[in-house]
Amino acid sequence: MHRIYDAQNELSAATHLTSKLLKEYEKQRFPLGGDDEVMTSTLQQFAKVIDELSSCHAVLSTQLADAMMFPITQFKERDLKEILTLKEVFQIASNDHDAAITRYSRLSKRRENEKIKAEVTEDVYTSRKKQHQTMMHYFCALNTLQYKKKIAMLEPLLGYMQAQISFFKMGSENLTEQLEEFLTNIGTSVQNVRREMECEVENMQQTIEDLEVASDPLYLPDPDPMKFPVHRNLTRKAGYLNARNKTGLVSSSWERQFYFTQGGNLMSQARGDVAGGLVMDIDNCSVMAVDCEDRRYCFQITSFDGKKSSILQAESKKDYEEWICTINNISKQIYLSENPEEIAARVNQSALEAVTPSPSFQQRHESMRPTVQSRPPAARTSSTGSLGSESAALSALSLDSLVAPDTPIQFDIISPVSEDLPGQAKSSGQSGRRTNPFGESGGSKSETEDSILHQLFIVRFLGSMEVKSDESPDVVYETMRQILAARAIHNVFRMTESHLLVTCDCLKLIDPQTQVTRLRFPLPNVVLYATHQENKRLFGFVLRTSGGRVESRQTSICYIFESNNEGEKICDSVGLAKQIAFHAELDRKASEKQKEIDRVKEKQQKELNKQKQIEKDLEEQSRLIAASSRSNQSSGEGQFVVLSSSQSEDSDLGEDGKKKRESEA
């Protein structure tokens, strides 16, 4: 009965807990589950019904405790304990009686002591009476226990049955009428779900068979890119890559792990791990393909500060290009916009149009003709307006605001003997003089020998392209981003190393082997220069030139270089050169102004000397007039002579002399 009571309590508690969990089921979020309102409402109804069942079970537990457990517990703890107590008391009284009888039996026959005899007799009397009374109470209790035993057996069973009958009546009255329709509907729903499951299983089996047939080419480690094109507009990607780990100065090992992008982070997860770990923050990072000696399809990711880099290997060329494009899109923070794939498609399309190389000089020349710009203004305005109506990220990423559209990227330096762009000699600042291939200066003095500043840096040319603006460093940053992206897309690894000479007159790119000047940039035409905000190895400057794709118009070309962590030093050197040139220009203008002042003073001195000479002539004429004052005729002739001489002098002085003479008068 105790086990029945404990089991009923456990059943009541479990039923109540089931109802509670069903009520909270709608708050659960399962990986494969969706929001099903019908399922939620059904479970809520079940929770309500089971809660009522829990109440019924609780009532049954209470009745079992009162009608079944209480009588038998009382029989055990009160009646049986009373019998055991009376038995002990009777045993003690019997022992006392035996002791008194033993002492009474030992009374001496020869020497009788009335006092001792009276005491022993009193003890026998008392103990015998006590034993008799105890015995009667004990025997009475034993006889009563025979009836209590029957009651203790029957009352719990009667209470158990009455409690169960009450429980079933309560359930029949409260639950049967309410649940019949509900349970019927749920049973029908369960059958329907089972049939749907069978149909879904059949469909899935058919789908699996179709996918196996369609995916047969994908089982190859490197599928044909013509059948499976590369998606360049992704902002999220996951898959297995091999990571290169250095084990020594020369040796290295490769470890295969699962990589995935999460926001602006690249995560990795080893086999058996429950979660991924951070590999690198790829916001504003740079990614480019690298050529490993022992592996194919390798690319390198460099963090924004250039302190951390990882070399990873993809399984196929398709994955290789998609990973590069995805990381490049995330680096531009396209994933933060509202429609990242649409924005990525637009930006990559602009980048592809900008970096598509022309196979010949003729085609490149034709692409730069003014007819390219002769598109309808309405179409240009609408495209700009649509870009402006997008999110702020799209407007910031748009090339049209910084870089001229349809502009090819020049990945290598065009030497003086190779084909040049139209106006390249002008833009590079080269004169028509032929460059000596042996680096000899002939007899002419070098134009930088008298320059105050001479600083030489080792640089590698990354590329150049025409830009629309030269007022903000963002132009340089955007050009860096586009050139690095173009190199990654077209797998351009080669970089031309040169020596960059910074002087007060110009910037020169010199061949380190032959010391031949490859390009010359006049310092006054360098209007903007900047280092990358995070990667200090990258720097660039904007050169303003006359003549470009449209004649009689100033154009701006941005040149991007990579140095050995000396980008800031180069920019400081260029700034110092421009300051020196600026002060030299101020000194030159001050010198010219002083020379002009000296020329004016010299001219004024000549005018003053001339005026003095005229005054002397006038005095001489006056003296002659005084000498000939006797004759009126000679006086008139003298006045005529003076007047004529004055007119002749006025004609010699010109307008300035006349004005000065009138002011003196």
XYZ file of C-alpha atoms in Angstrom:
665
model
C 0.000 0.000 0.000
C 2.886 2.343 0.698
C 4.264 1.618 -2.772
C 0.837 2.315 -4.270
C 0.679 5.622 -2.411
C 4.223 6.643 -3.494
C 3.521 5.656 -7.078
C 0.321 7.696 -7.067
C 2.188 10.740 -5.736
C 4.881 10.296 -8.418
C 2.204 9.931 -11.104
C 0.465 13.091 -9.901
C 3.750 15.062 -9.892
C 4.768 13.712 -13.327
C 1.354 14.551 -14.777
C 1.578 18.102 -13.430
C 5.139 18.496 -14.814
C 3.974 17.220 -18.236
C 1.234 19.840 -18.297
C 3.714 22.550 -17.346
C 6.199 21.546 -20.055
C 3.459 21.414 -22.696
C 2.461 24.968 -21.781
C 6.074 26.097 -22.268
C 6.549 24.090 -25.475
C 5.712 27.047 -27.701
C 8.717 28.914 -26.306
C 11.115 26.240 -27.525
C 13.047 26.766 -30.778
C 14.153 23.614 -32.535
C 16.624 23.599 -35.443
C 14.256 21.717 -37.766
C 10.970 23.045 -36.378
C 8.900 25.883 -37.700
C 6.179 28.060 -36.265
C 3.043 25.910 -36.497
C 0.081 27.645 -34.881
C -2.174 24.556 -35.172
C 0.418 22.418 -33.419
C 0.876 25.042 -30.709
C -2.869 25.375 -30.022
C -3.276 21.576 -29.940
C -0.497 21.221 -27.412
C -2.037 23.979 -25.318
C -5.336 22.059 -25.304
C -3.539 18.890 -24.273
C -1.765 20.824 -21.533
C -5.112 22.025 -20.210
C -6.609 18.504 -20.208
C -3.531 16.960 -18.611
C -3.590 19.690 -15.986
C -7.138 18.590 -15.102
C -5.923 14.997 -14.952
C -3.161 16.163 -12.660
C -5.781 17.723 -10.374
C -7.722 14.460 -10.345
C -4.576 12.517 -9.506
C -3.829 14.972 -6.709
C -7.313 14.385 -5.259
C -6.778 10.634 -5.526
C -3.454 10.951 -3.695
C -5.159 12.851 -0.869
C -7.930 10.255 -0.577
C -5.416 7.421 -0.528
C -3.520 9.166 2.227
C -6.673 9.641 4.337
C -8.598 6.423 3.655
C -5.838 3.881 3.027
C -2.577 4.962 4.586
C -3.920 6.555 7.769
C -5.776 3.432 9.198
C -2.952 1.002 8.594
C -0.326 3.487 9.758
C -2.350 4.096 12.926
C -2.637 0.310 13.510
C 1.116 -0.059 13.187
C 2.224 2.946 15.178
C -0.485 2.970 17.945
C -2.133 -0.399 18.461
C 0.868 -2.656 17.913
C 3.077 -0.325 19.920
C 0.550 -0.452 22.789
C 0.592 -4.267 22.788
C 4.353 -4.328 22.847
C 4.386 -1.917 25.768
C 1.853 -3.967 27.738
C 3.915 -7.072 27.022
C 7.002 -5.492 28.488
C 5.058 -4.310 31.565
C 3.590 -7.808 32.050
C 7.048 -9.316 31.759
C 8.399 -6.983 34.401
C 5.446 -7.756 36.750
C 5.989 -11.528 36.267
C 9.695 -11.171 37.102
C 8.861 -9.173 40.212
C 6.325 -11.842 41.280
C 8.867 -14.616 40.760
C 11.404 -12.736 42.861
C 8.869 -12.210 45.678
C 7.864 -15.920 45.679
C 11.519 -16.900 45.796
C 12.173 -14.762 48.871
C 8.984 -16.047 50.523
C 10.058 -19.631 49.921
C 13.369 -18.994 51.677
C 11.743 -18.123 55.044
C 13.411 -20.176 57.928
C 11.339 -22.767 59.711
C 13.302 -22.730 62.964
C 13.830 -19.067 63.422
C 10.690 -17.268 62.464
C 10.823 -13.518 62.429
C 7.439 -12.046 62.339
C 8.639 -8.754 60.951
C 10.544 -10.276 58.019
C 7.697 -12.691 57.365
C 5.210 -9.808 57.215
C 7.421 -7.878 54.752
C 7.919 -10.837 52.445
C 4.241 -11.643 52.586
C 3.444 -8.027 51.696
C 5.813 -8.195 48.717
C 4.198 -11.373 47.453
C 0.801 -9.831 47.807
C 1.744 -6.642 45.968
C 3.619 -8.343 43.144
C 0.961 -10.962 42.623
C -1.763 -8.311 42.488
C 0.284 -6.215 40.036
C 0.946 -9.249 37.879
C -2.696 -10.131 37.835
C -3.780 -6.630 36.866
C -1.130 -6.364 34.189
C -2.064 -9.754 32.839
C -5.730 -8.826 32.569
C -4.956 -5.596 30.724
C -2.507 -7.418 28.450
C -4.928 -10.236 27.646
C -7.720 -7.707 27.059
C -5.523 -5.793 24.643
C -4.621 -9.024 22.838
C -8.266 -9.895 22.420
C -9.015 -6.351 21.197
C -6.106 -6.585 18.751
C -7.748 -9.546 17.033
C -10.600 -7.252 15.993
C -8.364 -4.270 15.256
C -6.307 -6.484 12.946
C -9.377 -7.205 10.866
C -10.319 -3.509 10.803
C -6.764 -2.490 9.885
C -6.858 -4.846 6.923
C -10.309 -3.989 5.659
C -10.433 -0.195 6.162
C -7.394 0.582 3.931
C -8.706 -1.682 1.178
C -12.124 -0.109 1.463
C -10.600 3.372 1.354
C -8.432 2.428 -1.640
C -11.424 1.144 -3.595
C -13.599 4.118 -2.677
C -10.798 6.524 -3.718
C -10.349 4.765 -7.049
C -14.121 4.724 -7.703
C -14.285 8.437 -6.865
C -11.308 9.100 -9.182
C -12.893 7.237 -12.099
C -16.252 8.918 -11.504
C -14.581 12.306 -11.466
C -12.728 11.517 -14.694
C -15.829 10.130 -16.356
C -17.914 13.153 -15.447
C -15.366 15.847 -16.219
C -13.296 14.477 -19.097
C -15.337 12.064 -21.179
C -17.813 14.528 -22.652
C -15.201 17.204 -23.257
C -12.534 14.985 -24.751
C -14.430 12.640 -27.046
C -14.651 15.087 -29.964
C -11.196 16.483 -29.264
C -9.537 13.083 -29.146
C -11.359 12.019 -32.296
C -10.086 15.082 -34.170
C -6.558 14.573 -32.904
C -6.632 10.931 -33.953
C -7.732 11.964 -37.446
C -4.976 14.585 -37.560
C -2.393 12.015 -36.532
C -3.480 9.731 -39.353
C -3.324 12.623 -41.813
C 0.167 13.555 -40.621
C 1.252 9.953 -41.002
C -0.032 9.864 -44.592
C 1.692 13.197 -45.344
C 4.884 11.803 -43.881
C 4.699 8.762 -46.121
C 4.135 10.957 -49.175
C 6.981 13.256 -48.125
C 9.297 10.294 -47.650
C 8.469 9.096 -51.153
C 9.087 12.580 -52.564
C 12.356 12.881 -50.697
C 13.496 9.515 -51.964
C 12.704 10.597 -55.515
C 14.458 13.914 -54.934
C 17.503 12.132 -53.592
C 17.645 9.942 -56.670
C 17.308 13.002 -58.949
C 19.975 14.885 -57.023
C 22.319 11.945 -57.238
C 21.951 11.928 -60.997
C 22.227 15.733 -61.315
C 25.135 16.003 -58.875
C 27.230 13.350 -60.511
C 29.643 15.933 -62.024
C 30.003 17.581 -58.601
C 31.505 14.459 -57.156
C 34.668 15.349 -59.020
C 37.067 17.360 -56.836
C 37.434 20.038 -59.530
C 34.200 20.306 -61.570
C 34.073 21.951 -64.962
C 33.669 25.747 -64.481
C 31.739 25.982 -67.760
C 28.957 23.803 -66.331
C 29.094 25.299 -62.839
C 29.818 29.045 -63.084
C 31.493 30.970 -60.297
C 29.237 33.083 -58.063
C 31.124 36.317 -57.475
C 28.343 38.124 -55.585
C 28.378 36.060 -52.397
C 28.642 37.691 -48.968
C 28.537 34.400 -47.041
C 30.374 31.159 -47.693
C 31.267 27.976 -45.855
C 33.274 24.912 -46.726
C 36.395 22.910 -46.068
C 39.790 24.542 -46.652
C 43.372 23.528 -46.016
C 45.218 25.960 -43.750
C 48.957 26.343 -43.902
C 50.780 26.174 -40.550
C 54.478 26.906 -40.246
C 56.341 24.193 -38.375
C 59.793 25.677 -38.851
C 61.744 28.272 -40.719
C 61.222 26.461 -44.006
C 58.893 23.533 -43.345
C 55.117 23.827 -43.061
C 52.087 21.583 -42.644
C 48.529 21.749 -43.939
C 45.460 21.149 -41.784
C 41.969 20.576 -43.167
C 39.216 22.448 -41.288
C 35.720 23.718 -41.886
C 35.721 27.486 -42.526
C 32.717 29.791 -42.606
C 32.038 33.526 -42.584
C 30.007 35.118 -39.831
C 29.371 38.816 -40.363
C 32.782 40.406 -40.802
C 34.694 37.484 -39.271
C 36.267 34.358 -40.706
C 35.620 31.364 -38.432
C 37.019 27.837 -38.409
C 35.829 24.623 -36.761
C 37.816 21.439 -36.419
C 36.196 18.044 -36.789
C 34.480 17.050 -33.559
C 34.290 20.587 -32.113
C 30.892 21.865 -31.032
C 31.546 25.477 -32.085
C 33.820 27.508 -34.317
C 36.645 29.832 -33.331
C 37.678 33.212 -34.694
C 40.431 33.112 -37.307
C 40.584 36.726 -38.470
C 38.610 39.933 -38.732
C 38.145 40.324 -42.490
C 36.628 43.815 -42.482
C 38.935 46.042 -44.573
C 41.289 43.112 -45.132
C 43.095 42.329 -48.354
C 42.853 39.007 -50.182
C 44.834 37.879 -53.178
C 45.883 34.694 -54.880
C 49.330 33.362 -54.051
C 51.513 30.874 -55.811
C 52.579 28.048 -53.489
C 55.245 25.638 -54.605
C 53.488 22.472 -53.490
C 49.788 23.362 -53.646
C 47.203 24.645 -56.109
C 44.330 27.082 -55.610
C 45.966 28.969 -52.724
C 45.071 32.460 -51.580
C 46.279 34.719 -48.806
C 44.195 36.857 -46.452
C 45.944 39.780 -44.749
C 44.325 41.649 -41.874
C 43.639 45.378 -42.046
C 46.745 46.211 -39.996
C 48.984 43.837 -41.940
C 50.075 42.021 -38.772
C 48.224 38.772 -39.386
C 47.904 36.704 -42.523
C 46.669 33.243 -43.422
C 47.322 31.107 -46.480
C 44.433 28.816 -47.366
C 43.907 26.253 -50.109
C 40.561 25.554 -51.778
C 39.564 22.206 -53.185
C 38.646 23.412 -56.657
C 39.093 26.427 -58.859
C 35.425 27.323 -58.427
C 35.702 27.364 -54.626
C 39.012 29.186 -54.904
C 37.534 32.077 -56.900
C 34.320 32.179 -54.855
C 36.256 32.409 -51.588
C 38.359 35.285 -52.933
C 35.280 37.160 -54.194
C 33.329 36.516 -50.999
C 36.104 37.747 -48.710
C 36.631 40.747 -50.972
C 32.912 41.583 -50.765
C 32.955 41.215 -46.973
C 36.075 43.373 -46.799
C 34.086 46.168 -48.454
C 31.378 45.667 -45.755
C 28.740 45.002 -48.412
C 27.134 42.484 -46.041
C 25.926 45.378 -43.843
C 23.654 46.755 -46.587
C 20.037 45.827 -47.174
C 20.532 43.913 -50.438
C 24.117 42.645 -50.217
C 24.001 40.345 -53.247
C 22.562 43.039 -55.498
C 25.149 45.571 -54.342
C 27.958 43.024 -54.716
C 26.799 42.240 -58.253
C 26.809 45.928 -59.157
C 30.207 46.639 -57.616
C 31.839 43.559 -59.128
C 30.373 44.386 -62.518
C 31.849 47.870 -62.287
C 35.173 46.407 -61.201
C 35.197 43.898 -64.070
C 34.427 46.638 -66.568
C 37.167 48.763 -65.086
C 39.861 46.113 -65.086
C 39.132 44.311 -68.355
C 42.467 44.568 -70.190
C 42.601 45.664 -73.814
C 44.642 43.287 -76.014
C 46.165 45.967 -78.168
C 47.042 49.618 -78.189
C 44.406 50.314 -80.837
C 41.546 48.947 -78.756
C 42.803 50.750 -75.654
C 43.015 53.946 -77.647
C 39.490 53.460 -78.997
C 38.161 52.829 -75.492
C 39.504 56.243 -74.478
C 37.913 58.223 -77.256
C 35.418 60.925 -76.286
C 32.625 58.879 -77.874
C 32.646 56.661 -74.822
C 31.424 59.578 -72.773
C 28.769 60.576 -75.290
C 26.036 58.648 -73.557
C 22.653 60.274 -73.095
C 22.726 62.561 -70.067
C 19.337 61.265 -68.946
C 20.624 57.724 -68.679
C 23.658 58.894 -66.715
C 21.478 60.892 -64.363
C 19.109 58.015 -63.792
C 21.899 55.627 -62.950
C 23.378 58.109 -60.526
C 19.983 58.708 -59.008
C 19.353 55.028 -58.552
C 22.684 54.668 -56.833
C 21.900 57.586 -54.595
C 18.557 56.130 -53.660
C 20.219 52.958 -52.368
C 21.675 52.621 -48.899
C 24.659 54.604 -47.658
C 26.912 51.605 -48.170
C 26.071 51.496 -51.868
C 26.779 55.166 -52.349
C 30.084 54.772 -50.516
C 31.062 51.761 -52.582
C 30.044 53.169 -55.947
C 32.937 53.742 -58.316
C 31.206 56.500 -60.225
C 31.745 59.011 -57.419
C 35.535 58.547 -57.322
C 36.813 56.602 -60.312
C 36.097 57.448 -63.911
C 33.875 54.811 -65.545
C 35.203 52.506 -68.269
C 38.774 53.208 -67.184
C 41.236 50.330 -67.615
C 43.724 49.532 -64.885
C 47.392 49.552 -65.834
C 49.073 46.776 -63.861
C 52.616 47.358 -65.060
C 54.861 50.304 -65.868
C 55.014 51.152 -69.557
C 58.661 51.728 -70.371
C 59.704 54.639 -72.662
C 60.297 52.296 -75.593
C 56.939 50.499 -75.294
C 53.540 51.717 -76.391
C 52.215 54.664 -74.390
C 48.741 55.852 -73.712
C 47.657 59.026 -75.433
C 49.179 61.843 -73.480
C 51.277 59.432 -71.405
C 54.427 61.441 -71.961
C 52.637 64.519 -70.730
C 51.106 62.788 -67.752
C 54.390 61.225 -66.769
C 56.180 64.484 -67.167
C 58.606 63.120 -69.771
C 60.041 65.415 -72.366
C 60.658 64.583 -75.967
C 64.335 63.889 -75.242
C 65.328 60.287 -75.867
C 66.267 58.353 -72.728
C 69.751 56.928 -72.645
C 69.306 53.175 -72.079
C 72.666 52.980 -70.302
C 71.763 55.599 -67.733
C 74.438 58.032 -68.970
C 73.670 61.703 -68.785
C 75.768 62.755 -71.752
C 77.194 66.185 -71.199
C 74.093 67.785 -69.810
C 73.805 68.488 -66.122
C 71.152 66.492 -64.266
C 68.120 68.492 -63.334
C 68.176 67.091 -59.772
C 71.850 67.681 -58.999
C 71.109 71.089 -57.443
C 68.052 69.828 -55.555
C 68.113 70.160 -51.761
C 66.200 66.912 -51.097
C 67.296 63.479 -52.358
C 65.540 60.471 -50.826
C 65.411 56.994 -52.361
C 62.833 54.292 -51.562
C 62.281 50.746 -52.830
C 58.735 50.388 -54.167
C 56.674 47.937 -56.224
C 54.151 49.215 -58.717
C 50.661 47.766 -58.199
C 48.674 49.706 -60.786
C 47.210 53.016 -61.871
C 43.876 54.212 -63.151
C 42.121 57.456 -63.953
C 40.021 59.017 -61.201
C 37.350 61.664 -61.253
C 38.265 63.515 -58.073
C 41.531 64.580 -56.461
C 40.257 66.380 -53.382
C 39.926 63.617 -50.760
C 42.200 60.773 -49.628
C 39.198 58.474 -50.156
C 40.115 58.540 -53.850
C 43.441 56.886 -53.052
C 41.830 54.368 -50.679
C 39.177 53.394 -53.232
C 41.782 53.054 -55.990
C 43.862 50.797 -53.720
C 40.816 48.640 -53.060
C 39.888 48.362 -56.728
C 43.423 47.555 -57.887
C 43.905 44.878 -55.217
C 40.506 43.402 -56.079
C 41.350 43.444 -59.781
C 44.655 41.691 -59.143
C 42.829 39.027 -57.133
C 40.144 38.552 -59.786
C 42.575 38.313 -62.709
C 45.315 36.449 -60.781
C 47.937 39.104 -61.482
C 50.964 38.303 -59.290
C 53.761 40.183 -60.988
C 54.894 43.516 -59.540
C 57.603 45.723 -61.020
C 60.177 46.791 -58.445
C 61.677 50.260 -58.829
C 63.528 52.931 -56.920
C 61.411 55.987 -56.131
C 63.545 59.135 -55.989
C 61.916 62.090 -54.220
C 63.363 65.514 -55.021
C 62.156 69.057 -54.764
C 61.341 69.084 -58.485
C 59.822 65.714 -59.274
C 59.295 62.075 -58.371
C 61.227 59.565 -60.430
C 60.825 55.829 -60.883
C 64.261 54.437 -61.645
C 65.147 50.953 -62.830
C 67.295 49.428 -60.044
C 69.412 47.495 -62.571
C 70.131 50.014 -65.314
C 69.370 53.240 -63.389
C 67.174 54.326 -66.307
C 64.336 56.669 -65.431
C 61.133 54.802 -66.158
C 58.666 57.522 -65.227
C 58.971 61.103 -64.089
C 56.226 62.902 -62.164
C 56.558 66.703 -61.830
C 56.084 67.598 -58.190
C 53.628 70.489 -58.819
C 51.325 68.027 -60.606
C 51.207 65.696 -57.559
C 48.078 67.113 -55.931
C 47.220 64.343 -53.466
C 49.124 61.576 -51.686
C 48.100 59.221 -48.887
C 48.977 55.967 -47.110
C 46.467 53.193 -46.522
C 44.705 53.666 -43.205
C 45.615 50.213 -41.852
C 48.175 48.675 -44.200
C 51.070 51.125 -44.048
C 52.879 49.313 -46.828
C 50.448 50.707 -49.407
C 50.601 54.302 -50.570
C 49.522 56.239 -53.616
C 49.371 59.675 -55.143
C 47.195 61.466 -57.681
C 48.842 63.164 -60.641
C 46.911 65.949 -62.365
C 47.698 66.171 -66.071
C 46.402 68.013 -69.088
C 44.850 65.944 -71.842
C 43.313 62.541 -71.384
C 40.386 60.672 -72.743
C 38.852 64.016 -73.621
C 41.236 66.548 -75.118
C 41.665 70.049 -73.648
C 40.593 68.759 -70.230
C 42.588 68.128 -67.085
C 42.579 64.500 -65.925
C 43.746 62.880 -62.711
C 45.545 59.539 -62.568
C 46.080 57.681 -59.302
C 49.245 55.568 -58.969
C 49.395 52.867 -56.286
C 52.634 51.382 -54.911
C 53.706 48.930 -52.243
C 56.772 49.566 -50.109
C 58.592 47.835 -47.282
C 56.569 49.421 -44.460
C 57.705 52.887 -45.555
C 54.449 54.316 -46.875
C 54.242 57.042 -44.248
C 57.919 57.924 -44.731
C 57.392 58.321 -48.469
C 54.352 60.541 -47.924
C 56.298 62.612 -45.379
C 59.148 62.919 -47.854
C 56.787 64.037 -50.635
C 55.202 66.536 -48.241
C 58.641 67.868 -47.285
C 59.573 68.157 -50.962
C 56.406 70.098 -51.709
C 57.093 72.407 -48.743
C 60.632 73.034 -49.939
C 59.360 73.627 -53.461
C 56.670 75.928 -52.095
C 59.182 78.009 -50.139
C 61.515 78.029 -53.133
C 58.638 79.286 -55.263
C 57.889 81.964 -52.675
C 61.571 83.005 -52.704
C 61.568 83.054 -56.501
C 58.459 85.211 -56.582
C 59.923 87.513 -53.922
C 63.131 87.793 -55.974
C 61.178 88.570 -59.129
C 59.133 91.151 -57.248
C 62.322 92.760 -55.914
C 63.758 92.847 -59.431
C 60.557 94.459 -60.652
C 60.789 97.057 -57.897
C 64.431 97.745 -58.843
C 63.440 98.144 -62.490
C 60.698 100.585 -61.511
C 63.126 102.552 -59.330
C 65.669 102.666 -62.145
C 63.005 103.883 -64.551
C 61.914 106.533 -62.069
C 65.533 107.644 -61.656
C 65.855 107.964 -65.430
C 62.669 110.026 -65.523
C 64.004 112.254 -62.729
C 67.300 112.810 -64.536
C 65.415 113.615 -67.677
C 63.241 116.105 -65.791
C 66.331 117.801 -64.387
C 67.784 118.086 -67.867
C 64.548 119.686 -69.045
C 64.683 122.189 -66.210
C 68.239 123.099 -67.166
C 67.127 123.644 -70.747
C 64.286 125.862 -69.543
C 66.681 127.968 -67.488
C 68.928 128.356 -70.517
C 65.964 129.410 -72.600
C 64.916 131.928 -69.958
C 68.357 133.435 -69.940
C 68.229 133.806 -73.704
C 64.801 135.404 -73.473
C 66.073 137.922 -70.902
C 68.986 138.779 -73.183
C 66.719 139.429 -76.113
C 63.907 141.131 -74.130
C 64.644 144.426 -75.896
C 63.112 143.226 -79.021
C 59.408 142.106 -78.967
C 59.861 140.103 -82.081
C 62.763 138.176 -80.656
C 60.741 137.718 -77.450
C 57.843 136.190 -79.419
C 60.271 134.011 -81.297
C 61.814 133.009 -77.953
C 58.405 132.122 -76.559
C 57.711 130.159 -79.658
C 60.996 128.412 -79.232
C 60.255 127.625 -75.578
C 56.824 126.396 -76.414
C 58.039 124.256 -79.206
C 60.796 122.850 -77.060
C 58.291 122.115 -74.318
C 56.026 120.353 -76.755
C 58.919 118.372 -78.103
C 59.905 117.324 -74.600
C 56.339 116.378 -73.800
C 56.205 114.237 -76.862
C 59.414 112.554 -75.766
C 58.179 111.932 -72.228
C 54.976 110.302 -73.312
C 51.823 109.990 -71.222
C 53.636 109.106 -67.972
C 55.934 112.078 -68.260
C 53.065 114.430 -68.949
C 51.110 113.240 -65.926
C 54.161 113.485 -63.707
C 54.958 116.923 -65.005
C 51.410 118.109 -64.462
C 51.463 116.762 -60.904
C 54.775 118.585 -60.228
C 53.316 121.751 -61.655
